Short mmCIF file of C-alpha atoms and ligand atoms in Angstrom, two decimals:
data_model
loop_
_atom_site.label_atom_id
_atom_site.label_comp_id
_atom_site.label_asym_id
_atom_site.label_seq_id
_atom_site.Cartn_x
_atom_site.Cartn_y
_atom_site.Cartn_z
CA MET P 1 23.65 -32.28 16.41
CA THR P 2 25.89 -33.68 19.10
CA ASP P 3 25.53 -30.61 21.29
CA LEU P 4 21.74 -31.12 21.50
CA SER P 5 22.41 -33.25 24.55
CA PRO P 6 19.84 -33.76 27.32
CA GLU P 7 22.09 -31.63 29.58
CA ASN P 8 22.22 -28.71 27.14
CA LEU P 9 18.48 -28.90 26.47
CA ALA P 10 17.73 -29.05 30.20
CA ALA P 11 19.88 -25.93 30.65
CA ALA P 12 17.93 -24.18 27.89
CA ARG P 13 14.69 -25.11 29.66
CA ALA P 14 15.83 -23.96 33.13
CA PRO P 15 14.27 -20.88 34.75
CA LEU P 16 15.62 -17.75 33.06
CA GLN P 17 17.91 -16.82 35.97
CA THR P 18 19.91 -20.03 35.52
CA ALA P 19 19.10 -20.86 31.88
CA LYS P 20 21.64 -21.14 29.08
CA SER P 21 21.18 -20.19 25.46
CA MET P 22 20.34 -22.94 22.97
CA PRO P 23 23.01 -25.35 21.77
CA ALA P 24 24.58 -24.36 18.45
CA GLY P 25 22.98 -27.27 16.62
CA PHE P 26 19.59 -25.68 17.18
CA TYR P 27 20.69 -23.08 14.63
CA THR P 28 23.18 -24.97 12.48
CA SER P 29 22.01 -28.57 12.12
CA ASP P 30 20.45 -29.71 8.84
CA GLU P 31 18.70 -32.46 10.79
CA ILE P 32 17.05 -29.95 13.12
CA PHE P 33 16.08 -27.81 10.15
CA ALA P 34 14.41 -30.81 8.49
CA ALA P 35 12.55 -31.59 11.73
CA GLU P 36 11.44 -27.96 12.03
CA ARG P 37 10.15 -28.00 8.49
CA GLU P 38 8.09 -31.10 9.17
CA HIS P 39 6.85 -30.29 12.68
CA VAL P 40 6.78 -26.49 12.77
CA LEU P 41 6.82 -24.79 9.37
CA LEU P 42 4.39 -27.17 7.65
CA LYS P 43 2.16 -27.46 10.72
CA HIS P 44 1.42 -23.85 11.61
CA TRP P 45 0.05 -20.65 10.08
CA PHE P 46 2.47 -18.45 8.19
CA PHE P 47 1.89 -14.90 7.02
CA ALA P 48 1.44 -14.34 3.28
CA GLY P 49 0.63 -10.63 2.91
CA ARG P 50 -2.29 -8.23 2.95
CA GLU P 51 -5.63 -8.65 1.22
CA ASP P 52 -5.36 -5.07 -0.03
CA GLU P 53 -2.28 -5.97 -2.09
CA LEU P 54 -4.62 -7.89 -4.41
CA PRO P 55 -7.79 -5.77 -4.60
CA ASN P 56 -9.24 -6.80 -7.99
CA PRO P 57 -10.43 -10.06 -9.57
CA GLY P 58 -7.48 -11.67 -11.35
CA ASP P 59 -4.84 -9.92 -9.20
CA TYR P 60 -2.17 -12.44 -8.30
CA ARG P 61 1.13 -12.73 -6.50
CA SER P 62 3.52 -15.66 -6.48
CA LEU P 63 5.27 -16.38 -3.22
CA GLU P 64 7.85 -18.66 -1.70
CA THR P 65 6.56 -20.70 1.23
CA PRO P 66 7.84 -23.45 3.54
CA GLY P 67 5.94 -25.93 1.35
CA GLY P 68 7.29 -24.63 -1.97
CA PRO P 69 6.08 -22.17 -4.59
CA ALA P 70 2.57 -20.86 -4.03
CA LEU P 71 0.31 -18.25 -5.51
CA LEU P 72 -2.37 -15.96 -4.19
CA ILE P 73 -5.06 -14.94 -6.66
CA ARG P 74 -8.40 -13.15 -6.34
CA ALA P 75 -11.19 -14.99 -8.14
CA ASP P 76 -13.93 -13.41 -10.24
CA ASP P 77 -16.33 -13.62 -7.29
CA GLY P 78 -13.89 -11.56 -5.20
CA LYS P 79 -12.68 -14.43 -3.04
CA LEU P 80 -8.95 -14.64 -2.41
CA GLY P 81 -7.48 -18.10 -2.95
CA ALA P 82 -4.10 -19.71 -2.37
CA PHE P 83 -2.79 -22.57 -4.48
CA ALA P 84 0.37 -24.51 -5.11
CA ASN P 85 2.04 -22.61 -7.96
CA VAL P 86 2.41 -25.92 -9.76
CA CYS P 87 0.83 -27.05 -13.01
CA ARG P 88 -1.25 -30.22 -12.71
CA HIS P 89 0.16 -31.59 -15.99
CA ARG P 90 3.84 -32.05 -15.28
CA GLY P 91 4.55 -29.46 -12.67
CA SER P 92 5.79 -26.22 -14.19
CA ILE P 93 5.68 -23.02 -12.16
CA LEU P 94 2.63 -21.16 -13.43
CA LEU P 95 2.94 -17.52 -12.40
CA GLU P 96 5.88 -15.37 -11.38
CA GLY P 97 5.95 -12.01 -9.64
CA THR P 98 2.72 -10.05 -9.43
CA GLY P 99 0.10 -9.05 -11.97
CA ASN P 100 -3.44 -9.55 -13.14
CA CYS P 101 -4.75 -12.29 -15.38
CA ARG P 102 -8.09 -13.64 -16.49
CA ARG P 103 -6.78 -17.17 -16.87
CA ILE P 104 -3.64 -18.74 -15.48
CA VAL P 105 -1.85 -20.22 -18.48
CA CYS P 106 0.98 -22.69 -17.96
CA PRO P 107 4.10 -21.56 -19.84
CA TYR P 108 5.02 -25.18 -20.70
CA HIS P 109 2.17 -26.91 -22.61
CA ALA P 110 -0.48 -24.22 -22.17
CA TRP P 111 -2.89 -25.84 -19.78
CA SER P 112 -4.98 -23.05 -18.31
CA TYR P 113 -6.90 -22.46 -15.11
CA PHE P 114 -9.67 -20.16 -13.90
CA SER P 115 -8.74 -17.65 -11.20
CA ASP P 116 -10.56 -19.87 -8.69
CA GLY P 117 -8.20 -22.75 -9.52
CA ARG P 118 -10.48 -24.87 -11.72
CA LEU P 119 -8.90 -26.33 -14.83
CA TYR P 120 -10.08 -24.49 -17.95
CA GLY P 121 -8.11 -25.66 -20.98
CA CYS P 122 -5.90 -28.68 -21.62
CA PRO P 123 -4.96 -29.19 -25.28
CA ASP P 124 -4.64 -32.66 -26.80
CA MET P 125 -5.77 -34.63 -23.78
CA GLU P 126 -8.43 -36.66 -25.68
CA ASP P 127 -6.36 -39.86 -25.43
CA ALA P 128 -5.88 -39.73 -21.67
CA GLU P 129 -8.20 -42.38 -20.27
CA GLY P 130 -10.19 -41.44 -17.20
CA PHE P 131 -8.90 -37.88 -17.37
CA ASP P 132 -11.20 -35.64 -15.36
CA ARG P 133 -10.94 -31.88 -15.53
CA VAL P 134 -12.61 -31.46 -12.16
CA GLU P 135 -9.90 -33.50 -10.47
CA ASN P 136 -7.12 -31.54 -12.11
CA GLY P 137 -7.65 -28.06 -10.79
CA LEU P 138 -4.92 -26.26 -8.87
CA ILE P 139 -4.23 -27.69 -5.44
CA PRO P 140 -5.53 -25.28 -2.80
CA ILE P 141 -3.66 -24.19 0.31
CA ARG P 142 -5.66 -23.43 3.44
CA LEU P 143 -6.13 -19.66 3.72
CA GLU P 144 -7.65 -17.62 6.53
CA THR P 145 -7.53 -13.90 7.16
CA TRP P 146 -7.78 -11.61 10.13
CA ALA P 147 -8.03 -7.81 9.81
CA GLY P 148 -6.86 -8.02 6.20
CA PHE P 149 -3.79 -10.11 7.04
CA VAL P 150 -3.60 -13.31 4.98
CA PHE P 151 -2.23 -16.46 6.57
CA LEU P 152 -1.70 -19.86 4.95
CA ASN P 153 -1.33 -23.31 6.43
CA TYR P 154 -0.28 -26.65 4.92
CA ASN P 155 -1.86 -28.45 7.88
CA ASN P 156 -5.58 -28.98 7.37
CA ASP P 157 -5.89 -30.21 10.96
CA ALA P 158 -4.40 -27.07 12.52
CA LEU P 159 -6.44 -24.82 14.79
CA SER P 160 -8.25 -21.98 13.06
CA LEU P 161 -6.24 -18.80 12.59
CA LEU P 162 -8.37 -17.04 15.21
CA GLU P 163 -7.69 -19.77 17.76
CA HIS P 164 -3.99 -19.56 16.91
CA LEU P 165 -4.02 -15.79 17.44
CA GLY P 166 -5.62 -16.05 20.89
CA ASP P 167 -5.94 -12.57 22.41
CA PHE P 168 -3.87 -10.84 19.70
CA PRO P 169 -7.02 -9.29 18.14
CA GLN P 170 -8.12 -7.85 21.51
CA ARG P 171 -4.66 -6.42 22.22
CA MET P 172 -4.65 -4.68 18.81
CA ALA P 173 -8.35 -3.76 18.71
CA THR P 174 -7.95 0.01 18.97
CA HIS P 175 -5.32 0.18 16.22
CA ARG P 176 -8.05 -0.88 13.76
CA LEU P 177 -5.55 -2.81 11.65
CA GLU P 178 -8.36 -3.81 9.29
CA GLU P 179 -8.40 -0.19 8.08
CA MET P 180 -4.72 -0.23 7.12
CA ARG P 181 -3.15 -0.52 3.68
CA CYS P 182 0.17 -2.06 2.76
CA THR P 183 2.29 0.61 1.06
CA TRP P 184 5.82 -0.80 1.08
CA LYS P 185 7.72 -4.10 1.04
CA LEU P 186 11.37 -5.11 0.99
CA ARG P 187 12.97 -8.54 0.55
CA LEU P 188 16.36 -9.17 2.18
CA GLU P 189 18.41 -12.36 2.06
CA SER P 190 20.25 -13.25 5.24
CA ALA P 191 22.89 -15.88 5.93
CA CYS P 192 21.47 -16.87 9.28
CA ASN P 193 19.01 -19.24 10.87
CA TRP P 194 15.38 -18.12 10.84
CA LYS P 195 15.06 -18.28 14.62
CA LEU P 196 17.89 -15.79 15.12
CA LEU P 197 15.92 -13.19 13.15
CA LEU P 198 12.86 -13.63 15.36
CA GLU P 199 14.73 -13.88 18.67
CA ASN P 200 16.55 -10.67 17.83
CA ALA P 201 13.25 -9.01 16.99
CA MET P 202 11.96 -9.76 20.49
CA GLU P 203 14.64 -8.20 22.69
CA THR P 204 15.80 -4.63 23.22
CA TYR P 205 19.04 -5.73 24.91
CA HIS P 206 20.90 -5.18 21.61
CA THR P 207 19.37 -1.94 20.42
CA GLY P 208 21.78 0.45 22.17
CA THR P 209 24.74 -1.19 20.42
CA VAL P 210 23.56 -2.65 17.11
CA HIS P 211 21.27 0.31 16.45
CA LYS P 212 23.37 3.07 18.02
CA ASP P 213 23.33 4.97 14.71
CA SER P 214 19.59 4.50 14.15
CA VAL P 215 16.92 3.83 16.77
CA GLY P 216 19.32 3.62 19.73
CA ALA P 217 18.71 2.16 23.19
CA GLN P 218 15.14 1.21 24.04
CA VAL P 219 13.18 0.43 27.19
CA SER P 220 10.67 -2.40 26.98
CA ARG P 221 8.33 -4.59 28.97
CA THR P 222 7.02 -8.08 28.30
CA LEU P 223 3.23 -8.39 28.16
CA ASN P 224 1.21 -11.51 28.91
CA THR P 225 -0.40 -13.22 25.94
CA GLN P 226 -2.88 -16.01 25.32
CA GLY P 227 -2.58 -18.02 22.13
CA GLN P 228 0.38 -18.73 19.89
CA TRP P 229 2.10 -15.36 20.10
CA LEU P 230 4.46 -13.30 22.25
CA CYS P 231 4.48 -9.58 22.95
CA LEU P 232 7.07 -7.03 23.97
CA GLN P 233 6.24 -3.35 24.23
CA VAL P 234 8.90 -0.73 23.59
CA ILE P 235 7.93 2.24 25.72
CA SER P 236 7.79 5.56 23.89
CA GLY P 237 5.19 8.32 23.91
CA ARG P 238 5.66 8.84 20.17
CA SER P 239 5.85 6.36 17.34
CA ILE P 240 9.31 4.80 16.98
CA ALA P 241 8.69 4.02 13.32
CA THR P 242 10.86 6.99 12.37
CA LEU P 243 14.38 7.64 13.66
CA PRO P 244 14.75 9.64 16.90
CA GLY P 245 15.77 12.80 14.99
CA THR P 246 12.77 12.66 12.64
CA GLU P 247 9.31 13.49 13.93
CA PRO P 248 6.68 10.98 12.78
CA GLY P 249 4.86 12.47 9.81
CA PHE P 250 1.49 11.01 10.72
CA PRO P 251 -0.75 11.50 13.75
CA ALA P 252 -1.43 8.78 16.28
CA ILE P 253 -4.46 6.67 15.45
CA GLU P 254 -7.51 8.11 17.18
CA ASP P 255 -8.89 6.51 20.33
CA LEU P 256 -6.00 4.13 21.03
CA ASP P 257 -6.44 2.44 24.38
CA ASP P 258 -4.17 3.35 27.30
CA ASP P 259 -1.69 0.52 26.74
CA ALA P 260 -1.45 1.17 23.00
CA ARG P 261 -0.58 4.83 23.63
CA LYS P 262 2.42 3.84 25.74
CA GLY P 263 4.54 2.50 22.89
CA THR P 264 5.06 -0.01 20.10
CA TYR P 265 4.05 -3.65 20.35
CA PHE P 266 6.66 -6.04 18.99
CA THR P 267 5.06 -9.43 18.57
CA VAL P 268 5.90 -12.82 17.19
CA ILE P 269 3.02 -14.83 15.85
CA HIS P 270 4.52 -18.31 15.98
CA PRO P 271 6.40 -19.51 14.18
CA THR P 272 7.78 -17.04 11.61
CA CYS P 273 6.04 -13.68 11.70
CA GLN P 274 6.58 -10.44 13.58
CA PHE P 275 3.99 -7.68 13.58
CA ALA P 276 5.26 -4.41 15.05
CA VAL P 277 2.36 -2.12 15.85
CA ALA P 278 3.07 1.54 16.64
CA GLN P 279 0.79 4.46 17.45
CA ASP P 280 0.59 5.54 13.79
CA CYS P 281 1.35 2.48 11.64
CA MET P 282 2.37 -1.16 11.65
CA TRP P 283 5.19 -3.04 9.98
CA TRP P 284 6.07 -6.68 9.71
CA LEU P 285 9.15 -8.84 9.62
CA ASN P 286 8.16 -12.05 7.89
CA VAL P 287 10.76 -14.80 7.85
CA LEU P 288 11.03 -17.55 5.25
CA PRO P 289 13.45 -20.25 6.40
CA LEU P 290 15.42 -21.64 3.44
CA ALA P 291 18.08 -23.74 5.18
CA ALA P 292 19.64 -23.95 8.63
CA ASP P 293 21.87 -21.00 7.78
CA ARG P 294 19.80 -19.15 5.18
CA SER P 295 16.60 -17.14 5.45
CA VAL P 296 14.65 -14.51 3.60
CA LEU P 297 13.45 -11.55 5.62
CA GLU P 298 10.53 -9.66 4.16
CA VAL P 299 9.77 -6.29 5.72
CA GLY P 300 6.44 -4.67 4.95
CA GLY P 301 4.73 -1.49 6.11
CA CYS P 302 1.09 -0.45 6.52
CA PHE P 303 -0.64 2.82 7.36
CA PRO P 304 -4.28 3.73 8.05
CA GLU P 305 -6.10 4.26 4.76
CA THR P 306 -7.04 7.77 5.91
CA VAL P 307 -3.39 8.85 5.80
CA VAL P 308 -2.51 6.78 2.71
CA SER P 309 -5.04 8.79 0.71
CA GLN P 310 -3.44 12.14 1.64
CA PRO P 311 -1.53 13.82 -1.23
CA GLU P 312 1.73 14.18 0.72
CA PHE P 313 1.64 10.59 1.93
CA GLU P 314 4.59 9.16 -0.02
CA ALA P 315 6.92 12.03 0.89
CA LYS P 316 6.18 11.59 4.59
CA ALA P 317 6.24 7.80 4.48
CA ALA P 318 9.78 7.76 3.06
CA ALA P 319 11.20 8.43 6.54
CA TYR P 320 9.45 5.30 7.82
CA TYR P 321 10.69 3.14 4.94
CA ASP P 322 14.26 4.39 5.44
CA ARG P 323 14.13 3.56 9.15
CA TRP P 324 12.67 0.08 8.59
CA GLU P 325 15.30 -0.77 6.00
CA MET P 326 18.22 0.65 7.99
CA VAL P 327 17.31 -1.21 11.17
CA ALA P 328 16.65 -4.47 9.30
CA ARG P 329 20.06 -4.29 7.62
CA GLU P 330 21.76 -3.56 10.95
CA ASP P 331 20.05 -6.60 12.47
CA ILE P 332 20.99 -8.89 9.60
CA GLY P 333 24.59 -7.68 9.89
CA ILE P 334 24.91 -8.79 13.51
CA LEU P 335 22.92 -11.99 13.00
CA GLU P 336 25.19 -13.17 10.19
CA ARG P 337 28.12 -12.71 12.59
CA GLN P 338 26.22 -14.68 15.23
CA GLN P 339 25.51 -17.49 12.75
CA ALA P 340 29.20 -17.66 11.82
CA ALA P 341 30.19 -17.90 15.50
CA LEU P 342 27.65 -20.67 16.12
CA GLY P 343 29.71 -22.75 13.68
CA SER P 344 32.71 -22.74 16.03
CA VAL P 345 33.58 -26.09 17.60
CA LEU P 346 34.33 -24.08 20.73
CA TYR P 347 30.86 -22.51 21.00
CA ARG P 348 29.20 -23.16 24.35
CA PRO P 349 25.66 -22.17 25.38
CA GLY P 350 25.90 -18.91 27.31
CA PRO P 351 24.06 -17.41 30.30
CA LEU P 352 21.00 -15.28 29.60
CA SER P 353 20.05 -11.78 30.76
CA GLY P 354 16.69 -10.92 32.24
CA ARG P 355 16.21 -9.04 28.97
CA ASP P 356 16.48 -12.34 27.05
CA ASP P 357 13.18 -13.65 28.43
CA LEU P 358 11.43 -13.79 25.08
CA VAL P 359 14.54 -15.14 23.36
CA GLN P 360 14.28 -18.11 25.68
CA GLN P 361 10.53 -18.45 25.19
CA LEU P 362 10.82 -18.37 21.40
CA GLY P 363 13.45 -21.08 21.37
CA LEU P 364 11.49 -23.28 23.74
CA TRP P 365 8.30 -22.89 21.73
CA VAL P 366 10.07 -24.33 18.69
CA LEU P 367 11.97 -26.95 20.68
CA ASN P 368 8.75 -28.20 22.24
CA GLN P 369 7.25 -28.86 18.80
CA LEU P 370 10.09 -31.22 17.90
CA PRO P 371 9.64 -34.86 18.89
CA ASN P 372 12.22 -36.53 21.12
CA LEU P 373 13.95 -33.31 22.17
S1 LIG M 401 3.52 -28.63 -17.30
FE1 LIG M 401 1.90 -27.21 -17.46
S2 LIG M 401 0.96 -27.69 -19.30
FE2 LIG M 401 2.57 -29.14 -19.16
FE1 LIG M 402 17.38 -4.94 16.12
#
């Protein structure tokens, strides 16, 4: 991390007109990645999916998180819970993939748990002195939801999700995101730093080149936000969730406010989640950092339940899914090249464009969470 010098960091913090991009170590250093894990990824809310993906008691989904394997499961009383996906006996993974179960049964020695996490069965434990079932339930992870979006947090002292979101709910009020349903998800592995994925998702400087065969050049404006999120709006009178040559198959949501009608909001909810909210739908880019140079990008799409229930929904939605996948793959392609270049000993922080304003802000938000930098 030698290039994370006070001079380079001061240049990254300078006003945009004179600022430089971040030093390479910000994206390549294992030490920085470890510090981010401790001070950013395990301290803040991260997105874990939609409530409507798990509608019934016993519905579960395992997931990878910054703190290790986790599971979401809906209890018999209808409450959604999140737990470490770790058996309390000797630590086997309990559930994989998605499904529905009445009891969670460990595949190793068959301890079992209720869907609310309490320990149910534990064979041959009579000899264990002081063993207490109540103390050996699954370890919960803090879970809060807004508008059907589920967020988790390993930090029990963190602000509430609503405080974290600031004025995000007001900005999105007329989209009525709580009435949406998740209909599609895609998991992509990418050989790049997690911050590159999010920085790229918050500038339209690259779209005319990287996406020349898909969405093409875009015009955007940065909107003011309060709370732990950023917002860029791509200006377009119609939804840009389908490619320019394909008319959106679904109508605009009724009674959108004036700003919402002007285009698509591209947001980052710090630290690892983008919600893109268009006139007719929303999609997310959710980033799971694995290592300094490795990330998982999950893309998911949601539509208002009124259109999801239409008979021709899937046929029309295919154009949206194709666009989301194509653009995500184009982005990963360029970001893997950027990550490779950041490994050069001759890399130097470069000057920024006025269109890189949110790139700079994203980097500084992370940098400012790290002690001594
Ligand atoms: S590790 Fe789960 S029952 Fe032994
Ligand atoms: Fe892009």
